[in-house]
PDB file of C-alpha atoms in Angstrom:
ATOM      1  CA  UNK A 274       0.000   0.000   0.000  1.00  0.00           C
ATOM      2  CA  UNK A 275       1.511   3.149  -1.144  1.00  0.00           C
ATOM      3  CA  UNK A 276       1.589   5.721   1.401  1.00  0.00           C
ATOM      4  CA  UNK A 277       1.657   9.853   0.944  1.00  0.00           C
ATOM      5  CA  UNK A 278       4.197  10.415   3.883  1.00  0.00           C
ATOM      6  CA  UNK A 279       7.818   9.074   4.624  1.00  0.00           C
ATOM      7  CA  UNK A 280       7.700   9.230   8.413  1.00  0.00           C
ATOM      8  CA  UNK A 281       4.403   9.117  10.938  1.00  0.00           C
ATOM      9  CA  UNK A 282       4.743   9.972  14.362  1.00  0.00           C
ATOM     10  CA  UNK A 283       2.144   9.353  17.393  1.00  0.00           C
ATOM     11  CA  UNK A 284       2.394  12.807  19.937  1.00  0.00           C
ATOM     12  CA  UNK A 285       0.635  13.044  22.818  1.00  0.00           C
ATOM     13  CA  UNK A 286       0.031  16.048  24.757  1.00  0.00           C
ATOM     14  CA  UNK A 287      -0.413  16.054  28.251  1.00  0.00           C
ATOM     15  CA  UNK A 288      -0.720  17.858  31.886  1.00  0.00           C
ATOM     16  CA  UNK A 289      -2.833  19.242  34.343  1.00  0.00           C
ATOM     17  CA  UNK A 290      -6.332  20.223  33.253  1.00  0.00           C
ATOM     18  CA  UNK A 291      -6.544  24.084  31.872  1.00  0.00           C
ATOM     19  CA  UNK A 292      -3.594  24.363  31.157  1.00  0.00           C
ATOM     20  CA  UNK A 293      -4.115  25.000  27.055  1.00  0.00           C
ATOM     21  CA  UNK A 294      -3.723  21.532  25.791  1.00  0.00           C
ATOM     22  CA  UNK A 295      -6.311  21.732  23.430  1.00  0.00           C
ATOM     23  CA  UNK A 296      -5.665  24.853  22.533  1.00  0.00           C
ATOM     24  CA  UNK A 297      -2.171  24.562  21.777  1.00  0.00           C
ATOM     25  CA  UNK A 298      -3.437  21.413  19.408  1.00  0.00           C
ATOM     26  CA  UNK A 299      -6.087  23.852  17.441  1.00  0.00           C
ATOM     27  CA  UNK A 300      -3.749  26.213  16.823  1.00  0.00           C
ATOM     28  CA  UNK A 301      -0.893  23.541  15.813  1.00  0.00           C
ATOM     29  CA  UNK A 302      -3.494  21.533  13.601  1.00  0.00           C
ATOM     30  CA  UNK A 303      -6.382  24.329  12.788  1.00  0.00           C
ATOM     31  CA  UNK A 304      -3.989  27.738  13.140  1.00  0.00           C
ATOM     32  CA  UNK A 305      -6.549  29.402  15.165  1.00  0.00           C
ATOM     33  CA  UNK A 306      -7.389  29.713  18.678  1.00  0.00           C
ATOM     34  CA  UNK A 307     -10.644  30.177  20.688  1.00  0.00           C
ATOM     35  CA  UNK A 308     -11.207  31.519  24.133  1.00  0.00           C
ATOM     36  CA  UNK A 309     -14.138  29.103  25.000  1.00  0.00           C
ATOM     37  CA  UNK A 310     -13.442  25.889  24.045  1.00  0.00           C
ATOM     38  CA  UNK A 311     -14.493  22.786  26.134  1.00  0.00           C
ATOM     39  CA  UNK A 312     -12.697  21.043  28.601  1.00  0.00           C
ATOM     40  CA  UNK A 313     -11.703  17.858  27.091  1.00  0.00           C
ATOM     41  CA  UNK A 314     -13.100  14.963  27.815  1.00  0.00           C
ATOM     42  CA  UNK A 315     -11.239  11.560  27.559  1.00  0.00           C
ATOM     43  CA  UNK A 316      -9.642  11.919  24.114  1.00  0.00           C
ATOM     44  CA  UNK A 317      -9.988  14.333  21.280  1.00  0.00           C
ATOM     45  CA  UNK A 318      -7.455  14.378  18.349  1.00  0.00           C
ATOM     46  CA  UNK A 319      -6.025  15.841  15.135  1.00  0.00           C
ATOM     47  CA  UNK A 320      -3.866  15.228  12.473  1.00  0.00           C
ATOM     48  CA  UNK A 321      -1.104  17.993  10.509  1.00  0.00           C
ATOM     49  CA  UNK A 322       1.428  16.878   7.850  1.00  0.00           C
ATOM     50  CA  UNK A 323       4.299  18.834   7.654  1.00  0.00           C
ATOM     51  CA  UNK A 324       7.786  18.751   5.455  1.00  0.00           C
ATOM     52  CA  UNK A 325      10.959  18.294   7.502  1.00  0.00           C
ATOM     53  CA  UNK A 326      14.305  18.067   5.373  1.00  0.00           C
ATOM     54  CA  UNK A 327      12.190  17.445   2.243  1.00  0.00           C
ATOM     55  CA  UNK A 328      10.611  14.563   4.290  1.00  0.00           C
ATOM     56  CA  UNK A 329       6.848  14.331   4.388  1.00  0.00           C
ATOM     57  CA  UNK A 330       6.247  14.067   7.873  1.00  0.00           C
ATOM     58  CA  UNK A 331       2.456  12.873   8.939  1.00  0.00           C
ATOM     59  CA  UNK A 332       2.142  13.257  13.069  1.00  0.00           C
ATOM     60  CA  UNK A 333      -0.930  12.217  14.787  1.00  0.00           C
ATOM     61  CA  UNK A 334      -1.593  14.580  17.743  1.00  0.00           C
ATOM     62  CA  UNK A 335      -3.599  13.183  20.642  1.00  0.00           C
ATOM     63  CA  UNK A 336      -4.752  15.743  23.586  1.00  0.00           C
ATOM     64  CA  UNK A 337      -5.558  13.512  26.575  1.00  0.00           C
ATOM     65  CA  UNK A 338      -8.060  14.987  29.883  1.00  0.00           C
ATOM     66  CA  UNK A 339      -6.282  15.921  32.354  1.00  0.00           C
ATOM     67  CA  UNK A 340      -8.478  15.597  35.310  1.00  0.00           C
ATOM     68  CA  UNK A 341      -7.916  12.794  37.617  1.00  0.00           C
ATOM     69  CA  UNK A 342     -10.914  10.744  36.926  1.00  0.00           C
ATOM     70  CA  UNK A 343      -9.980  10.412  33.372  1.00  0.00           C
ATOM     71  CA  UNK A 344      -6.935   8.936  33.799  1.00  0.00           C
ATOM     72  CA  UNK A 345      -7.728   5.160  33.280  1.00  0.00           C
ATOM     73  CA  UNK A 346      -8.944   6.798  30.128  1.00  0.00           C
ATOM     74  CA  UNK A 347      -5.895   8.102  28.685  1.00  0.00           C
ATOM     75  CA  UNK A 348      -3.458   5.704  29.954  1.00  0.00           C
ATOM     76  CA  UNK A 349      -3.927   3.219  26.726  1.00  0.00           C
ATOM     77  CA  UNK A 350      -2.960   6.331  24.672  1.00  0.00           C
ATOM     78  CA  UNK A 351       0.176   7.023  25.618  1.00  0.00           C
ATOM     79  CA  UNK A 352       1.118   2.987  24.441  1.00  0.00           C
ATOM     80  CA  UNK A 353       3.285   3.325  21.295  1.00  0.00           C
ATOM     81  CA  UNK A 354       3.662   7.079  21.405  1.00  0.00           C
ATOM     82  CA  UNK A 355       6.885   8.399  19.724  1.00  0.00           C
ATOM     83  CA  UNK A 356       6.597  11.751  21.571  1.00  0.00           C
ATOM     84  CA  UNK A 357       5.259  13.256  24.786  1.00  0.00           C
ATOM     85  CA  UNK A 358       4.528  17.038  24.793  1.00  0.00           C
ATOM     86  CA  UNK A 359       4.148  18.186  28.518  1.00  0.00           C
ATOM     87  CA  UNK A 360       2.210  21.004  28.679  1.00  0.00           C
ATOM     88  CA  UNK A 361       2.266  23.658  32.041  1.00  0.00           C
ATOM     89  CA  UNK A 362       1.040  26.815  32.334  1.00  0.00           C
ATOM     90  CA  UNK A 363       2.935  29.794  32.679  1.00  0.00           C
ATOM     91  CA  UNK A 364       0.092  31.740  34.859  1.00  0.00           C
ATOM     92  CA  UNK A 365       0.139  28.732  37.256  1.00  0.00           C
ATOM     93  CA  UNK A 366       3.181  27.271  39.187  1.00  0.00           C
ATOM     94  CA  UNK A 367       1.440  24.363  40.470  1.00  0.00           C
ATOM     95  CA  UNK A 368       0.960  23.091  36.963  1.00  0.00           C
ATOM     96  CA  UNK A 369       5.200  22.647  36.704  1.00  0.00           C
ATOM     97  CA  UNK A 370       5.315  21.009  40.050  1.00  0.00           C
ATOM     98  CA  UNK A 371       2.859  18.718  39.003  1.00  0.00           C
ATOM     99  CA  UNK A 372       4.731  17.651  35.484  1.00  0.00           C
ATOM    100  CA  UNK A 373       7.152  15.058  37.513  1.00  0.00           C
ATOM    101  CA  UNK A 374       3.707  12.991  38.680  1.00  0.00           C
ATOM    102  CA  UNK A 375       3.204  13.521  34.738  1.00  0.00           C
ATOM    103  CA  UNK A 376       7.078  12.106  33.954  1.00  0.00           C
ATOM    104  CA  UNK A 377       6.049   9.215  36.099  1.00  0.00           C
ATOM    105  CA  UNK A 378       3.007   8.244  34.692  1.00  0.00           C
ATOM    106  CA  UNK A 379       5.123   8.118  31.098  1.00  0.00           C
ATOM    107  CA  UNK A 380       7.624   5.987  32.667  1.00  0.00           C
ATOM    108  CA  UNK A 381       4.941   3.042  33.240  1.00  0.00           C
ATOM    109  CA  UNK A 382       2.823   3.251  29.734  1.00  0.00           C
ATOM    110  CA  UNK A 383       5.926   4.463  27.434  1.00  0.00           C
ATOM    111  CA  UNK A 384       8.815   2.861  25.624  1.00  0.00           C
ATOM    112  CA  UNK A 385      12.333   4.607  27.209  1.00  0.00           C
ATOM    113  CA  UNK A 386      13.284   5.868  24.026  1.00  0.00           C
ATOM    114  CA  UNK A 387      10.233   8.243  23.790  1.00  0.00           C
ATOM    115  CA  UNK A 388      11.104  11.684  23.099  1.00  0.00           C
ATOM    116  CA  UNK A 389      10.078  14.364  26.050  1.00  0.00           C
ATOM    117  CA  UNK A 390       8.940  17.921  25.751  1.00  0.00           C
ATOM    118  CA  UNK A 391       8.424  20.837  28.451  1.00  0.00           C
ATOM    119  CA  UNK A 392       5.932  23.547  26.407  1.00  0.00           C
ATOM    120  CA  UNK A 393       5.205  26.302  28.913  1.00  0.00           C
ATOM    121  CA  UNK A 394       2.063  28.000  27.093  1.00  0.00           C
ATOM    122  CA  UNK A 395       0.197  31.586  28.012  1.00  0.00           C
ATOM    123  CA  UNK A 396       3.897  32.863  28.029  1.00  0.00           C
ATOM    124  CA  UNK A 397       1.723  36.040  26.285  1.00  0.00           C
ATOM    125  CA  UNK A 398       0.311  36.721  30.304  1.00  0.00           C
ATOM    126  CA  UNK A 399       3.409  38.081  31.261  1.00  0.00           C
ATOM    127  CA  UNK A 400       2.162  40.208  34.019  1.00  0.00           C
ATOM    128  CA  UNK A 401       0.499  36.688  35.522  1.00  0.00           C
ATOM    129  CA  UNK A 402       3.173  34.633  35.058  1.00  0.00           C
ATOM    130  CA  UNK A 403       4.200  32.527  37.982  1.00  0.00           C
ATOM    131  CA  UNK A 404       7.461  30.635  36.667  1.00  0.00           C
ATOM    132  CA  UNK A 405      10.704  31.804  35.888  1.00  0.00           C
ATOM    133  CA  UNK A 406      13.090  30.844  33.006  1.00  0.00           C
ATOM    134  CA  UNK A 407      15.565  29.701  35.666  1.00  0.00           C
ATOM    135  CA  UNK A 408      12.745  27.666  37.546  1.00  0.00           C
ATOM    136  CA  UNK A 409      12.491  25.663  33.555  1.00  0.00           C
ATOM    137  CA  UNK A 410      16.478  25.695  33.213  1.00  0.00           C
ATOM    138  CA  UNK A 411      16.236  23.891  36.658  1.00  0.00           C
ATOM    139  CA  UNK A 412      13.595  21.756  35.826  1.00  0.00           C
ATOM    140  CA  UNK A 413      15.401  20.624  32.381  1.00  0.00           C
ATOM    141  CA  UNK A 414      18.818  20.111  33.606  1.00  0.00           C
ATOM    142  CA  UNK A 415      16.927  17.761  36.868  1.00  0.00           C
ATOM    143  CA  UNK A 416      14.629  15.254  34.052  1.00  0.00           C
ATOM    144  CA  UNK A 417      16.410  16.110  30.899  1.00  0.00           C
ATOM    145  CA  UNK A 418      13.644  17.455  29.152  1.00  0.00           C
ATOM    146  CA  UNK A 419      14.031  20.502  27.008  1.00  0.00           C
ATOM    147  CA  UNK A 420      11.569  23.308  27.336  1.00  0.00           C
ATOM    148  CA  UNK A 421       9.615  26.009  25.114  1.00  0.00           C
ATOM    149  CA  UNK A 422       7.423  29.122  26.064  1.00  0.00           C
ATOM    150  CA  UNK A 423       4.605  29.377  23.918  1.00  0.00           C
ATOM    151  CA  UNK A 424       1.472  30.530  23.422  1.00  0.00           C
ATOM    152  CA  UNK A 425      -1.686  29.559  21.956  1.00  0.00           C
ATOM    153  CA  UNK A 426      -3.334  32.547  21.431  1.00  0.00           C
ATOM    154  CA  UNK A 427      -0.543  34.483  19.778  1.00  0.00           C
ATOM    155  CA  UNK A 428       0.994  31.425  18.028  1.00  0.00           C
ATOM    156  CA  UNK A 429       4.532  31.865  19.651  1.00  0.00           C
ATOM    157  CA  UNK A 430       6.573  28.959  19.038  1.00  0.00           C
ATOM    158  CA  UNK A 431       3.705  26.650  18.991  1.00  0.00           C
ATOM    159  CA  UNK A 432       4.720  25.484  15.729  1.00  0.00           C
ATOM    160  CA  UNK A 433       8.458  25.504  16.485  1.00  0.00           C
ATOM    161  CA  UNK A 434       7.989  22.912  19.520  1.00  0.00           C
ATOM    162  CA  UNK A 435       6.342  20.236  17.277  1.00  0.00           C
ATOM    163  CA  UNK A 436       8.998  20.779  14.400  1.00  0.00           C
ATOM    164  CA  UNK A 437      11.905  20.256  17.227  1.00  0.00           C
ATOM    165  CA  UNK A 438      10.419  17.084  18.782  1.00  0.00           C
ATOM    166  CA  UNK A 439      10.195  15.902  14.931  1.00  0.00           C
ATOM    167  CA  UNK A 440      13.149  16.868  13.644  1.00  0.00           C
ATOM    168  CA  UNK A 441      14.713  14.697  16.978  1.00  0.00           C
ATOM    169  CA  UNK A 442      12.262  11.639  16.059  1.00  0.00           C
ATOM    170  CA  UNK A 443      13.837  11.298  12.874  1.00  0.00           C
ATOM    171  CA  UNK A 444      17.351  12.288  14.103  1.00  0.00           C
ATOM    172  CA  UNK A 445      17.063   9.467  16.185  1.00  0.00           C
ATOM    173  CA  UNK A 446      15.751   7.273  13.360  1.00  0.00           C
ATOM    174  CA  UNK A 447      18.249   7.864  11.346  1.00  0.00           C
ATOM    175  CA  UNK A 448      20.610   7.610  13.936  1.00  0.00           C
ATOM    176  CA  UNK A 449      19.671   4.115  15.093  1.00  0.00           C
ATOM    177  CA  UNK A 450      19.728   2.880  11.038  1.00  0.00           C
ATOM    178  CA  UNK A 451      23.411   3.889  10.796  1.00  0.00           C
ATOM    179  CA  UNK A 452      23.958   1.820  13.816  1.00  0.00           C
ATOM    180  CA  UNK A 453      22.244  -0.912  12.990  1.00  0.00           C
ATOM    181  CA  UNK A 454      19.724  -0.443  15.747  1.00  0.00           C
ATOM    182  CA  UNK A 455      16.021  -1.512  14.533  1.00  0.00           C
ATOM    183  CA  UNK A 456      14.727   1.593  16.086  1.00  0.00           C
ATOM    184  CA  UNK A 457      10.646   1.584  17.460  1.00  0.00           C
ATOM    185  CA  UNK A 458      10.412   4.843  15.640  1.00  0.00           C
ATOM    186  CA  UNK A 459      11.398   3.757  11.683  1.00  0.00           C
ATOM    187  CA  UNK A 460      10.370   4.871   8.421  1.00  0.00           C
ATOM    188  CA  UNK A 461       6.634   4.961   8.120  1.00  0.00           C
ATOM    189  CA  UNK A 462       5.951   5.211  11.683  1.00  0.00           C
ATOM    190  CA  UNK A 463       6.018   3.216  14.840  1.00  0.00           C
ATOM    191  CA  UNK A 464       4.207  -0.423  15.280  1.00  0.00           C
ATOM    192  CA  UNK A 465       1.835   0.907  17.355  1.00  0.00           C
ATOM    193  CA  UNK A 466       0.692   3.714  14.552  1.00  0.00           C
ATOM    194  CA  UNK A 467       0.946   1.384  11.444  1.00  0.00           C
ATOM    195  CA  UNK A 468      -0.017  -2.354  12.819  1.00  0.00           C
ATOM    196  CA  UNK A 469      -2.729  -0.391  14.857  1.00  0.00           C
ATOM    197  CA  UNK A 470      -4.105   1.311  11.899  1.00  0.00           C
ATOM    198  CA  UNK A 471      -7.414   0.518  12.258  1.00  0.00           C
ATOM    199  CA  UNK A 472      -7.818   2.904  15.282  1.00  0.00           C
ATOM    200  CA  UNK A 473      -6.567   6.025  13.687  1.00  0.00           C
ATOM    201  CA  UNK A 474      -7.466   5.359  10.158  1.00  0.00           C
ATOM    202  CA  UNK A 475     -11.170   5.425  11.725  1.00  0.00           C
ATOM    203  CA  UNK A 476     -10.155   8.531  14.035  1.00  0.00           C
ATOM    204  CA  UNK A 477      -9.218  10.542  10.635  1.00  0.00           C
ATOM    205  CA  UNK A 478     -12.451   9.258   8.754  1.00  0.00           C
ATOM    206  CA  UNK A 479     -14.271  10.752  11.474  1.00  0.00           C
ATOM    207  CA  UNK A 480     -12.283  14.034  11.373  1.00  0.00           C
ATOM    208  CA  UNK A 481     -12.495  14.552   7.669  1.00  0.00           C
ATOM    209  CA  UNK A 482     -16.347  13.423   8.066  1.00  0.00           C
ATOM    210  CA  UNK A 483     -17.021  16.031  10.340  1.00  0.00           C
ATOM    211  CA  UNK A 484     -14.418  18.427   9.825  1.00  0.00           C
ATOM    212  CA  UNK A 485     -15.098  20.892  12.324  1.00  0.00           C
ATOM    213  CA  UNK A 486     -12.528  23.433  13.236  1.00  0.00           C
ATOM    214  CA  UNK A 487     -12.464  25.950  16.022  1.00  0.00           C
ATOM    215  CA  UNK A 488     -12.129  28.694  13.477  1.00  0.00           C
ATOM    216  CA  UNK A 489     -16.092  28.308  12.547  1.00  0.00           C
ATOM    217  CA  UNK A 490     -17.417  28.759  15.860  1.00  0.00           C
TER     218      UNK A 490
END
């Protein structure tokens, strides 16, 4: 089966509840951004491909509830993920003290090898903004997890995050090919996203079925 892409990538987003998840996935997948949207309930997801080094690069984007409750939910999609986006927000400190319970939580459902992102969104609240730059140079230098400020609503470096954490999924591709290495992440995607199929092939019939965007509202 001939395929329109040369690499596809599960990413899941997660963290506390309000923090912007969703948001930061709208404006990632839809480029816009709303100031009511819904809490998230369970799952919701979206697709984007993009070109990386001339590589067609297909990622499938999956925000995850962040509430407690919801939690035996969302476990099952972090299985076969190729990255993890943790998301905190910048107007609330308790949301970065939280991410290690977060790291932790990855640990158990994730392969090792998953790539790890700190995204710091509603950096554009500057005058509310409870975290430092030194409390995330801290926090990445303790887990090893590189960080971003972003933000939703203006679009600041939303886009830059997920073109980092792929341009280091196929770095480490490639990297594991010259060595011989049969990487989880190969060309065409992970196990999980190809041998899977059936899940998100129906997940992106439903999307282009009802293709809704946050931009109509």
């Amino acid at each position: 089966m001939n395929r329109d892409y040369d690499y596809m990538f599960k990413v899941v987003l997660i963290g506390d509840s309000n923090v912007g998840k969703s948001c930061l996935l709208i404006r990632f997948a839809d480029d816009c951004f709303t100031e009511n949207y819904i809490t998230t309930i369970g799952v919701d997801f979206r697709f984007r491909t993009m070109t990386v080094n001339k590589d067609t690069v297909k990622l499938q984007i999956w925000d995850t509830a962040g509430q407690e409750r919801y939690r035996t939910i969302t476990n099952a999609y972090y299985r076969g993920s190729d990255g993890i986006l943790l998301v905190a927000d910048a107007t609330n400190r308790k949301s970065l003290d939280n991410i290690p319970d977060w790291l932790s939580e990855i640990e158990k459902y994730t392969d090792d090898e998953v790539f790890k992102m700190l995204i710091v969104n509603k950096s554009d609240l500057e005058e509310k903004t409870e975290i430092s730059d030194d409390d995330l140079k801290k926090f990445s230098k303790l887990h090893g997890v590189p960080y971003m400020w972003t933000s939703a609503k203006s679009g600041i470096n939303v886009d830059d995050s997920f073109l980092k954490m792929t341009q280091s999924l196929i770095s480490k591709r490639e990297l594991d090919e010259e060595s011989g290495h049969k990487s989880k992440t190969g060309k065409k995607g992970t196990k999980s996203t190809l041998e899977g199929s059936n899940l998100f092939r129906n997940a992106e019939k439903a999307m282009n079925e009802k293709e809704t965007s946050c931009c109509n509202n």
